[in-house]
Amino acid sequence: MHDSAPLRLGISSCLLGEEVRFDGGHKRDAFLVQTLGKFVEWVPVCPEVEIGLSVPRPSLRLVGEPEEPSLVVQKTGEDLTGLMQTWGEARIAALAASNIDGYVLKKDSPSCGMERVRVYGPGSAPSRRGSGIFAAQLMERMPLLPVEEEGRLNDPVLRENFIERLFAYRAWREFVANDPGPGDLVALHGSYKLTLMAHHPQRYRELGRLVAGAGKRKMPQLLAEYGEGFMAALRYRATRRKHANVLYHLAGFLKRALDGADREELVALIESYRTGLVPLVVPVTLLRHHFRRHPHEWVSQQSYLNPYPSELMLRNHV
Ligand code: SF4
């Protein structure tokens, strides 16, 4: 189901171990370098170095209103916001043109932090409602792009969610590039049914209504609206309860093919998953095994059973 070419991801370069931080150090992240790195072509970006600052350098901070902060040199108060944004405009355009599939940002940075970055105002305590200047611009210019911070990727559910969104975003980008018609959109929506149901069943139905009117709308607008709703739905956490519903739905297709003992085993495994005793990979592996022996055309079109390379082992957590 997934394209096996390596993902191309932008990344704050200090996370790869590059010594570009203000103090001359790095923030190498073992999961990103060693595990995700096997499937990824990294596009490292250090905004502060790329705008011409040295290593080491005086530290920067955000000041002003959290919604529209300025990036300043802490010691001198020199304002670098305009410089960063002018550079960011061209850099983000180049990243978009190179078809990146996602971005991993360094948390807490006044340039790269995605959220909860300290913004210093007139009061004594900083607010934690800011985003780094480059990060904010990236998310505004490329609103569908999957973006995460390295800290949040330590959470196995957020990690799986991010990886799934990377592959879904790439599939969506390639789909749009092929000049799809209404029937193609209907097919794509159908193939993501179970994935979307595991994240947000209501959003799945809303997208379904959009697709139902596909023939009556101009495709570019429809695709823009669908793409936004599709990626937004996948940002919701897929819960154990919703996954279990999807698994039971899949098991329904095997009702006639399996004998009583196999059916009981499958239901017991889905229940064990639902109650937190085994990881998702256990019932999914059994389902895959049964569908290999008893192929079902609709199921084989679903992204759900094969959303990304299994080597990533992201469904192994309990
Ligand atoms: S957080 Fe961003 S700006 Fe700071 S060192 Fe890392 S890549 Fe450079």
Coordinates of C-alpha atoms and ligand atoms in Angstrom, one line a residue:
M1 CA 0.0 0.0 0.0
H2 CA 2.8 2.4 0.9
D3 CA 5.4 3.8 -1.5
S4 CA 8.7 2.2 -0.5
A5 CA 10.9 5.1 -1.6
P6 CA 12.6 6.7 1.5
L7 CA 10.6 9.5 3.1
R8 CA 12.2 13.0 2.7
L9 CA 11.9 14.8 6.0
G10 CA 13.1 18.3 7.0
I11 CA 14.7 18.3 10.4
S12 CA 16.3 20.7 12.8
S13 CA 19.9 19.8 12.1
C14 CA 21.0 19.7 15.8
L15 CA 18.8 16.6 16.2
L16 CA 21.0 14.7 13.8
G17 CA 24.1 15.4 16.0
E18 CA 25.3 18.4 14.0
E19 CA 27.1 20.9 16.3
V20 CA 25.2 24.0 15.4
R21 CA 23.6 25.0 18.7
F22 CA 24.3 28.4 20.3
D23 CA 26.7 26.7 22.7
G24 CA 28.5 24.7 20.0
G25 CA 26.7 21.5 21.0
H26 CA 24.0 19.3 19.4
K27 CA 20.9 17.4 20.5
R28 CA 21.3 14.1 18.7
D29 CA 18.1 12.0 19.0
A30 CA 18.8 8.3 19.0
F31 CA 15.3 7.2 17.7
L32 CA 15.5 9.7 14.8
V33 CA 19.0 8.9 13.8
Q34 CA 19.0 5.1 14.3
T35 CA 15.5 3.9 13.7
L36 CA 13.6 6.4 11.6
G37 CA 16.8 7.3 9.9
K38 CA 16.8 3.9 8.0
F39 CA 13.6 5.0 6.2
V40 CA 14.3 8.6 5.7
E41 CA 16.3 11.0 3.6
W42 CA 16.9 13.9 6.0
V43 CA 17.0 17.5 4.8
P44 CA 18.8 19.2 7.7
V45 CA 18.1 22.9 8.3
C46 CA 19.5 25.1 11.1
P47 CA 17.7 28.4 10.6
E48 CA 20.0 30.3 13.0
V49 CA 23.1 29.2 11.1
E50 CA 21.5 29.7 7.7
I51 CA 20.7 33.3 8.4
G52 CA 24.4 33.9 9.1
L53 CA 24.8 33.5 12.8
S54 CA 28.0 31.9 14.1
V55 CA 28.6 28.8 16.3
P56 CA 28.8 29.4 19.1
R57 CA 26.6 32.5 19.3
P58 CA 24.7 34.6 21.8
S59 CA 21.4 32.9 22.7
L60 CA 18.2 34.2 21.2
R61 CA 14.7 34.4 22.8
L62 CA 11.2 35.3 21.8
V63 CA 9.8 38.6 23.2
G64 CA 6.4 40.4 23.0
E65 CA 3.0 38.9 22.4
P66 CA 2.8 35.1 22.2
E67 CA 0.7 35.3 19.0
E68 CA 3.2 37.5 17.2
P69 CA 6.5 37.4 19.1
S70 CA 9.9 38.9 17.9
L71 CA 13.1 37.0 17.8
V72 CA 15.8 38.9 19.6
V73 CA 19.4 38.5 20.8
Q74 CA 19.0 38.1 24.5
K75 CA 22.1 40.2 25.5
T76 CA 21.8 43.1 23.0
G77 CA 18.1 43.1 22.2
E78 CA 18.9 43.1 18.4
D79 CA 15.7 42.1 16.5
L80 CA 16.3 39.3 14.0
T81 CA 12.6 38.6 13.2
G82 CA 12.6 40.3 9.7
L83 CA 15.9 38.6 8.7
M84 CA 14.6 35.2 9.8
Q85 CA 11.3 35.6 8.0
T86 CA 12.8 36.8 4.8
W87 CA 15.2 33.9 4.7
G88 CA 12.3 31.5 5.9
E89 CA 10.1 32.5 2.9
A90 CA 12.7 31.4 0.4
R91 CA 13.8 28.3 2.4
I92 CA 10.3 27.0 2.8
A93 CA 9.5 27.5 -0.9
A94 CA 12.6 25.4 -1.7
L95 CA 11.6 22.7 0.8
A96 CA 8.0 22.6 -0.7
A97 CA 9.5 22.3 -4.2
S98 CA 11.7 19.4 -3.1
N99 CA 8.6 17.5 -2.0
I100 CA 9.3 17.0 1.7
D101 CA 7.0 14.5 3.4
G102 CA 7.2 16.0 6.9
Y103 CA 9.3 17.8 9.4
V104 CA 10.8 17.1 12.8
L105 CA 11.5 20.2 14.9
K106 CA 13.6 20.8 18.0
K107 CA 11.3 21.6 20.9
D108 CA 11.6 24.8 23.0
S109 CA 13.8 26.6 20.4
P110 CA 12.8 30.3 19.6
S111 CA 13.5 29.4 16.0
C112 CA 12.4 25.8 15.6
G113 CA 10.0 25.0 18.5
M114 CA 6.6 23.9 17.3
E115 CA 4.6 25.0 20.4
R116 CA 4.9 25.9 24.1
V117 CA 8.0 28.0 23.4
R118 CA 8.8 30.6 26.1
V119 CA 7.8 34.2 25.1
Y120 CA 9.1 36.9 27.4
G121 CA 6.8 39.8 28.0
P122 CA 6.8 42.6 30.5
G123 CA 5.9 40.3 33.4
S124 CA 8.5 38.3 35.3
A125 CA 7.4 34.8 34.2
P126 CA 7.5 34.0 30.4
S127 CA 4.4 32.6 28.8
R128 CA 4.7 29.2 27.2
R129 CA 2.3 29.8 24.3
G130 CA 4.8 30.7 21.5
S131 CA 6.1 28.9 18.4
G132 CA 9.6 29.4 17.0
I133 CA 9.7 32.0 14.2
F134 CA 10.7 29.6 11.5
A135 CA 8.4 26.8 12.8
A136 CA 5.4 29.1 12.8
Q137 CA 6.2 30.2 9.2
L138 CA 6.6 26.6 8.1
M139 CA 3.3 25.5 9.5
E140 CA 1.5 28.5 8.0
R141 CA 3.0 28.0 4.5
M142 CA 2.6 24.2 4.5
P143 CA -0.5 23.6 6.6
L144 CA -1.0 20.0 5.5
L145 CA 2.6 19.0 6.2
P146 CA 3.0 16.5 9.1
V147 CA 5.1 18.3 11.7
E148 CA 6.3 17.0 15.1
E149 CA 8.8 17.8 17.8
E150 CA 11.4 15.2 18.9
G151 CA 10.1 15.3 22.5
R152 CA 6.6 14.3 21.5
L153 CA 8.0 11.5 19.5
N154 CA 8.9 9.7 22.7
D155 CA 5.2 9.0 23.2
P156 CA 4.5 5.8 21.2
V157 CA 1.0 6.8 20.2
L158 CA 2.1 10.2 18.9
R159 CA 5.1 8.6 17.2
E160 CA 2.9 6.1 15.4
N161 CA 0.4 8.8 14.5
F162 CA 3.2 10.9 13.0
I163 CA 4.7 8.1 10.9
E164 CA 1.3 7.2 9.6
R165 CA 0.6 10.8 8.7
L166 CA 4.0 11.0 6.8
F167 CA 3.0 8.1 4.6
A168 CA -0.6 9.4 4.2
Y169 CA 0.6 12.9 3.3
R170 CA 3.0 11.5 0.6
A171 CA 0.2 9.4 -0.8
W172 CA -2.1 12.4 -0.9
R173 CA 0.6 14.6 -2.5
E174 CA 1.2 12.0 -5.2
F175 CA -2.5 11.5 -5.7
V176 CA -3.1 15.2 -6.3
A177 CA -0.1 15.5 -8.6
N178 CA -1.7 12.9 -10.9
D179 CA -4.6 15.2 -11.8
P180 CA -7.3 13.0 -10.2
G181 CA -11.0 13.0 -11.2
P182 CA -14.1 12.6 -9.0
G183 CA -14.0 8.8 -9.3
D184 CA -10.4 8.7 -8.2
L185 CA -11.3 10.7 -5.1
V186 CA -14.1 8.3 -4.3
A187 CA -11.6 5.4 -4.5
L188 CA -9.0 7.1 -2.4
H189 CA -11.6 7.9 0.3
G190 CA -12.7 4.3 0.3
S191 CA -9.2 3.0 0.6
Y192 CA -8.6 5.1 3.8
K193 CA -12.0 4.2 5.3
L194 CA -10.6 2.0 8.1
T195 CA -7.6 4.3 8.8
L196 CA -9.9 7.3 9.1
M197 CA -12.4 5.4 11.2
A198 CA -9.6 4.5 13.7
H199 CA -8.8 8.2 14.1
H200 CA -12.1 10.1 13.8
P201 CA -15.3 8.3 12.5
Q202 CA -17.2 11.6 12.4
R203 CA -14.6 13.3 10.2
Y204 CA -14.6 10.2 8.0
R205 CA -18.4 10.7 7.5
E206 CA -18.0 14.4 6.8
L207 CA -15.3 13.7 4.2
G208 CA -17.7 11.1 2.7
R209 CA -20.3 13.8 2.2
L210 CA -17.8 15.9 0.5
V211 CA -16.8 13.1 -1.8
A212 CA -20.4 12.3 -2.5
G213 CA -20.8 15.7 -4.2
A214 CA -17.5 15.3 -6.1
G215 CA -19.0 15.4 -9.6
K216 CA -20.8 18.7 -8.9
R217 CA -17.7 20.7 -7.7
K218 CA -14.6 22.1 -9.3
M219 CA -11.8 19.6 -8.6
P220 CA -9.1 22.0 -7.4
Q221 CA -11.4 23.4 -4.6
L222 CA -12.7 20.0 -3.7
L223 CA -9.2 18.6 -3.5
A224 CA -8.1 21.5 -1.3
E225 CA -11.0 21.0 1.0
Y226 CA -10.7 17.2 1.1
G227 CA -6.9 17.4 1.7
E228 CA -7.3 19.7 4.6
G229 CA -10.0 17.5 6.2
F230 CA -8.1 14.3 5.5
M231 CA -4.9 15.4 7.2
A232 CA -6.8 17.1 10.0
A233 CA -8.7 13.8 10.8
L234 CA -5.4 11.9 10.9
R235 CA -4.0 14.3 13.5
Y236 CA -6.5 12.9 16.1
R237 CA -5.2 10.0 18.2
A238 CA -6.4 6.6 17.1
T239 CA -7.6 5.1 20.4
R240 CA -7.7 1.4 21.5
R241 CA -11.6 1.5 21.4
K242 CA -11.7 2.9 17.8
H243 CA -9.0 0.4 16.6
A244 CA -11.0 -2.4 18.2
N245 CA -14.1 -1.4 16.3
V246 CA -12.1 -1.4 13.1
L247 CA -10.6 -4.8 13.9
Y248 CA -14.1 -6.3 14.5
H249 CA -15.2 -4.7 11.2
L250 CA -12.3 -6.5 9.4
A251 CA -13.1 -9.8 11.3
G252 CA -16.6 -9.6 9.9
F253 CA -15.2 -10.2 6.4
L254 CA -13.8 -13.5 7.5
K255 CA -16.9 -14.8 9.1
R256 CA -17.6 -17.5 6.5
A257 CA -13.9 -18.3 5.7
L258 CA -12.9 -19.2 9.2
D259 CA -13.9 -22.2 11.3
G260 CA -15.2 -21.8 14.8
A261 CA -11.9 -22.2 16.6
D262 CA -10.1 -19.6 14.3
R263 CA -13.0 -17.2 14.8
E264 CA -12.8 -17.6 18.6
E265 CA -9.1 -17.1 18.6
L266 CA -9.4 -13.9 16.5
V267 CA -12.1 -12.4 18.8
A268 CA -10.1 -13.3 21.9
L269 CA -7.1 -11.5 20.5
I270 CA -9.1 -8.4 19.5
E271 CA -10.5 -8.4 23.1
S272 CA -7.0 -8.8 24.5
Y273 CA -6.0 -5.8 22.5
R274 CA -9.0 -3.7 23.5
T275 CA -8.4 -4.4 27.2
G276 CA -4.7 -3.5 26.9
L277 CA -3.2 -6.9 27.3
V278 CA -1.4 -7.1 23.9
P279 CA -0.2 -4.6 21.3
L280 CA -2.1 -3.8 18.2
V281 CA 0.4 -5.7 16.0
V282 CA -0.9 -9.0 17.5
P283 CA -4.5 -8.9 16.1
V284 CA -3.3 -7.1 13.0
T285 CA -0.8 -9.8 12.2
L286 CA -3.4 -12.5 12.7
L287 CA -5.8 -10.7 10.4
R288 CA -3.1 -10.2 7.8
H289 CA -2.4 -14.0 8.0
H290 CA -6.1 -14.8 7.5
F291 CA -6.5 -12.4 4.6
R292 CA -3.5 -13.8 2.9
R293 CA -5.2 -17.2 2.9
H294 CA -8.7 -15.8 2.2
P295 CA -8.1 -12.7 0.1
H296 CA -10.8 -10.1 0.0
E297 CA -10.7 -7.4 -2.7
W298 CA -12.0 -4.5 -0.6
V299 CA -9.8 -5.3 2.3
S300 CA -6.7 -5.5 0.1
Q301 CA -7.4 -1.9 -1.0
Q302 CA -7.3 -0.6 2.6
S303 CA -4.3 1.3 3.9
Y304 CA -5.2 0.2 7.4
L305 CA -3.5 -3.2 7.5
N306 CA -0.3 -1.9 5.8
P307 CA 0.1 1.8 6.5
Y308 CA 4.0 1.9 6.6
P309 CA 7.0 -0.5 6.5
S310 CA 6.5 -3.0 9.3
E311 CA 10.2 -2.7 10.2
L312 CA 9.3 0.5 12.0
M313 CA 7.5 -1.7 14.6
L314 CA 5.3 1.2 15.7
R315 CA 2.3 -1.0 16.7
N316 CA 4.3 -3.0 19.2
H317 CA 3.5 -0.9 22.3
V318 CA 0.9 -2.0 24.8
Ligands
SF4_1 S1 17.0 24.3 17.4 FE1 17.0 25.0 15.2 S2 18.1 26.9 15.2 FE2 18.6 25.9 17.2 S3 20.5 24.8 16.8 FE3 18.8 23.4 16.4 S4 18.4 23.6 14.2 FE4 19.6 25.4 14.8

